[in-house]
């Protein structure tokens, strides 16, 4: 994998970890996938590494108008959804809940499931040739690259398939919109060290 260009210029991840960097014991950590599924699953880190792996350079965008293209590695959300079995993904939502900390609680964000599958959303465990650093979401983070960063939960613990589309508490406090689709406008591209214009809503693929 390549390294992220100009990574030293990226805004600090600690500022974007409202629930606080969790303490993770990887031997006991599990990703629970539950709710409106045929079979609930509890995947270990090793289970996730044993699934088909995908490596992709994709651009993440923060609602505060900066963006960075990075080489990510993980598994397709679609593969995990297939394992649990979801009847009508296009009519349902994916609620992500973080591990969180005793002091600051958890961070939650809900996204449309069918849309996330259409966008080839990833469950990411590595970036820049190594596991996600703690402040960047170790052990796992979900990413739908058509949505702003606040919709993509770091330090993931639970994926709940639900029919309820609601704002998480931190999102609500910050005044973020429920939808979170990246808007067409000008962003500071940290990796390119210049402004770039997103011409249409959703994932920025051409920059
Ligand atoms: N658990 C959790 N995940 C989170 C956040 C958060 O506060 N808590 N912030 C989001 C926001 S607003 C952004 S921009 C990205 C930042 O990711 P980075 O640490 O790779 O920069 O994480 C997202 N995921
Ligand atoms: Mo963000």
Coordinates of C-alpha atoms and ligand atoms in Angstrom, one line a residue:
X1 CA 0.0 0.0 0.0
X2 CA 1.0 3.6 -0.6
X3 CA 1.3 6.1 2.2
X4 CA -1.1 9.0 2.5
X5 CA 0.4 12.2 1.0
X6 CA 0.9 15.1 3.4
X7 CA -0.4 13.2 6.3
X8 CA 1.4 15.5 8.7
X9 CA -0.9 18.3 7.5
X10 CA -4.1 16.5 8.3
X11 CA -6.3 17.9 11.2
X12 CA -5.8 15.8 14.3
X13 CA -8.0 12.8 14.8
X14 CA -8.3 13.4 18.5
X15 CA -10.5 16.4 17.7
X16 CA -12.8 14.0 15.8
X17 CA -13.2 11.4 18.5
X18 CA -16.0 12.8 20.6
X19 CA -16.5 9.6 22.6
X20 CA -12.8 9.4 23.4
X21 CA -10.2 6.9 22.3
X22 CA -11.3 3.6 23.8
X23 CA -9.2 1.0 25.5
X24 CA -9.5 -2.1 23.4
X25 CA -8.6 -5.7 24.4
X26 CA -8.4 -7.3 21.0
X27 CA -8.7 -10.8 22.4
X28 CA -12.1 -10.0 23.7
X29 CA -13.3 -7.4 21.2
X30 CA -16.1 -8.6 18.9
X31 CA -18.1 -6.8 16.1
X32 CA -21.7 -7.6 16.9
X33 CA -24.1 -7.5 13.9
X34 CA -27.7 -7.7 15.2
X35 CA -31.2 -6.3 14.8
X36 CA -33.3 -7.2 11.7
X37 CA -31.0 -10.1 10.6
X38 CA -31.6 -13.8 10.0
X39 CA -28.5 -14.8 12.1
X40 CA -26.9 -12.5 14.5
X41 CA -23.0 -12.6 14.4
X42 CA -20.2 -11.7 16.7
X43 CA -17.0 -11.5 14.6
X44 CA -13.6 -11.5 16.2
X45 CA -10.7 -9.5 14.7
X46 CA -9.4 -12.7 13.2
X47 CA -12.8 -13.6 11.7
X48 CA -12.7 -10.2 9.9
X49 CA -9.1 -10.8 8.6
X50 CA -10.2 -14.2 7.3
X51 CA -12.9 -12.6 5.0
X52 CA -12.0 -11.5 1.4
X53 CA -9.9 -8.4 1.7
X54 CA -10.1 -5.2 -0.3
X55 CA -7.5 -2.4 -0.7
X56 CA -8.7 0.9 -2.1
X57 CA -7.5 4.5 -2.3
X58 CA -10.6 6.6 -1.5
X59 CA -11.3 10.1 -0.4
X60 CA -12.9 10.9 3.0
X61 CA -14.5 14.3 3.6
X62 CA -15.1 16.0 6.9
X63 CA -18.2 18.3 7.2
X64 CA -15.7 21.0 8.3
X65 CA -14.6 21.3 4.6
X66 CA -11.3 19.3 4.5
X67 CA -10.7 16.1 2.8
X68 CA -7.9 13.4 2.4
X69 CA -7.4 10.5 0.0
X70 CA -5.9 7.5 1.7
X71 CA -5.1 3.9 1.0
X72 CA -7.6 1.8 3.1
X73 CA -7.8 -1.9 3.7
X74 CA -10.8 -3.9 4.9
X75 CA -13.7 -6.0 4.0
X76 CA -16.8 -5.1 2.0
X77 CA -19.9 -4.3 4.1
X78 CA -21.8 -6.3 1.5
X79 CA -19.9 -9.5 2.5
X80 CA -20.8 -9.1 6.1
X81 CA -24.4 -8.3 5.3
X82 CA -24.6 -11.5 3.2
X83 CA -23.4 -13.5 6.2
X84 CA -26.1 -12.2 8.6
X85 CA -28.8 -12.2 6.0
X86 CA -31.0 -9.1 5.6
X87 CA -34.4 -9.4 3.9
X88 CA -34.8 -5.9 2.3
X89 CA -31.6 -3.9 2.7
X90 CA -32.9 -1.0 0.6
X91 CA -35.7 -0.4 3.1
X92 CA -33.5 -0.6 6.2
X93 CA -30.8 1.3 8.0
X94 CA -27.4 0.6 9.6
X95 CA -26.9 1.9 13.1
X96 CA -23.2 2.0 14.0
X97 CA -22.3 2.2 17.7
X98 CA -18.8 2.8 19.0
X99 CA -16.9 1.1 21.8
X100 CA -16.8 4.4 23.6
X101 CA -15.4 5.3 27.0
X102 CA -16.9 5.4 30.5
X103 CA -16.3 9.2 30.7
X104 CA -17.9 10.2 27.3
X105 CA -20.2 7.3 26.4
X106 CA -20.6 6.0 22.8
X107 CA -20.8 7.7 19.4
X108 CA -23.7 6.6 17.1
X109 CA -24.6 7.2 13.5
X110 CA -27.3 5.6 11.3
X111 CA -27.0 5.4 7.5
X112 CA -29.3 4.0 4.8
X113 CA -28.2 0.4 4.3
X114 CA -29.1 -0.1 0.7
X115 CA -27.3 3.1 -0.2
X116 CA -24.2 2.1 1.7
X117 CA -24.1 -1.2 -0.2
X118 CA -24.5 0.6 -3.5
X119 CA -21.5 2.8 -2.5
X120 CA -19.3 -0.2 -1.7
X121 CA -19.0 0.8 1.9
X122 CA -16.0 -0.8 3.7
X123 CA -15.3 -2.1 7.2
X124 CA -11.8 -0.8 7.5
X125 CA -9.1 -2.3 9.7
X126 CA -5.9 -0.8 8.1
X127 CA -4.6 2.3 6.6
X128 CA -1.1 3.3 5.3
X129 CA 0.4 -0.2 5.6
X130 CA -0.7 -0.9 9.2
X131 CA -3.6 -1.3 11.6
X132 CA -5.7 1.8 12.2
X133 CA -4.0 3.8 15.0
X134 CA -6.2 4.1 18.1
X135 CA -7.3 7.7 17.4
X136 CA -8.1 6.8 13.8
X137 CA -10.5 4.0 14.8
X138 CA -8.7 0.9 15.9
X139 CA -9.8 -1.9 15.7
X140 CA -12.4 -1.2 13.0
X141 CA -14.4 1.6 11.3
X142 CA -17.1 1.7 8.8
X143 CA -16.8 4.0 5.8
X144 CA -19.5 5.0 3.3
X145 CA -17.3 7.4 1.2
X146 CA -20.4 9.2 -0.1
X147 CA -21.1 10.5 3.4
X148 CA -19.3 13.0 5.6
X149 CA -16.9 11.7 8.2
X150 CA -19.3 12.1 11.0
X151 CA -21.5 9.3 9.5
X152 CA -18.6 6.9 9.7
X153 CA -17.9 5.5 13.2
X154 CA -14.4 4.8 14.5
X155 CA -13.8 2.2 17.2
X156 CA -16.8 0.2 16.1
X157 CA -18.5 -2.2 18.4
X158 CA -22.0 -2.9 17.0
X159 CA -23.8 -2.7 13.7
X160 CA -27.6 -2.9 14.2
X161 CA -29.9 -3.4 11.2
X162 CA -32.9 -1.2 12.0
X163 CA -36.0 0.4 10.5
X164 CA -35.3 3.6 12.5
X165 CA -33.4 6.4 10.8
X166 CA -32.4 8.8 13.6
X167 CA -29.6 11.1 14.6
X168 CA -27.0 10.0 17.2
X169 CA -26.6 12.1 20.3
X170 CA -23.3 13.6 19.3
X171 CA -24.6 14.3 15.8
X172 CA -27.6 16.0 17.3
X173 CA -25.5 18.1 19.7
X174 CA -23.3 19.2 16.8
X175 CA -26.3 20.1 14.6
X176 CA -25.4 17.7 11.8
X177 CA -28.0 16.7 9.2
X178 CA -29.4 13.2 9.3
X179 CA -28.5 12.4 5.7
X180 CA -24.8 13.4 5.7
X181 CA -24.3 13.2 1.9
X182 CA -21.2 15.1 0.8
X183 CA -22.3 18.3 -0.8
X184 CA -21.0 19.7 -4.1
X185 CA -18.7 22.6 -3.0
X186 CA -15.1 23.6 -2.4
X187 CA -13.0 21.5 0.0
X188 CA -9.4 21.7 1.2
X189 CA -7.7 18.6 -0.1
X190 CA -5.0 17.9 2.5
X191 CA -3.2 15.3 0.4
X192 CA -3.1 17.6 -2.7
X193 CA -2.3 20.7 -0.6
X194 CA -4.9 22.7 -2.6
X195 CA -8.6 23.4 -2.8
X196 CA -10.7 21.1 -5.0
X197 CA -14.3 21.4 -6.0
X198 CA -16.8 18.5 -5.7
X199 CA -19.1 18.9 -8.7
X200 CA -21.9 16.5 -7.6
X201 CA -23.3 15.2 -4.3
X202 CA -21.7 12.0 -2.9
X203 CA -18.2 10.4 -3.1
X204 CA -15.5 12.5 -4.7
X205 CA -13.9 10.1 -7.2
X206 CA -12.2 12.4 -9.7
X207 CA -9.8 14.1 -7.3
Ligands
LIG1 N1 -16.4 6.9 17.3 C1 -16.3 8.0 16.6 N2 -16.1 8.0 15.2 C2 -16.0 9.1 14.5 C3 -16.0 10.4 15.1 C4 -16.3 10.4 16.5 O1 -16.3 11.5 17.1 N3 -16.4 9.2 17.2 N4 -15.9 11.5 14.3 C5 -16.1 11.4 12.9 C6 -15.7 12.5 12.1 S1 -16.6 14.0 12.2 C7 -14.6 12.4 11.2 S2 -14.2 13.7 10.2 C8 -13.8 11.2 11.1 C9 -12.3 11.6 11.4 O2 -11.5 10.5 11.0 P1 -9.9 10.6 11.2 O3 -9.6 10.3 12.6 O4 -9.4 9.5 10.3 O5 -9.5 11.9 10.8 O6 -14.2 10.2 12.1 C10 -15.6 10.1 12.3 N5 -15.8 9.0 13.1
LIG2 MO1 -15.8 15.3 10.5

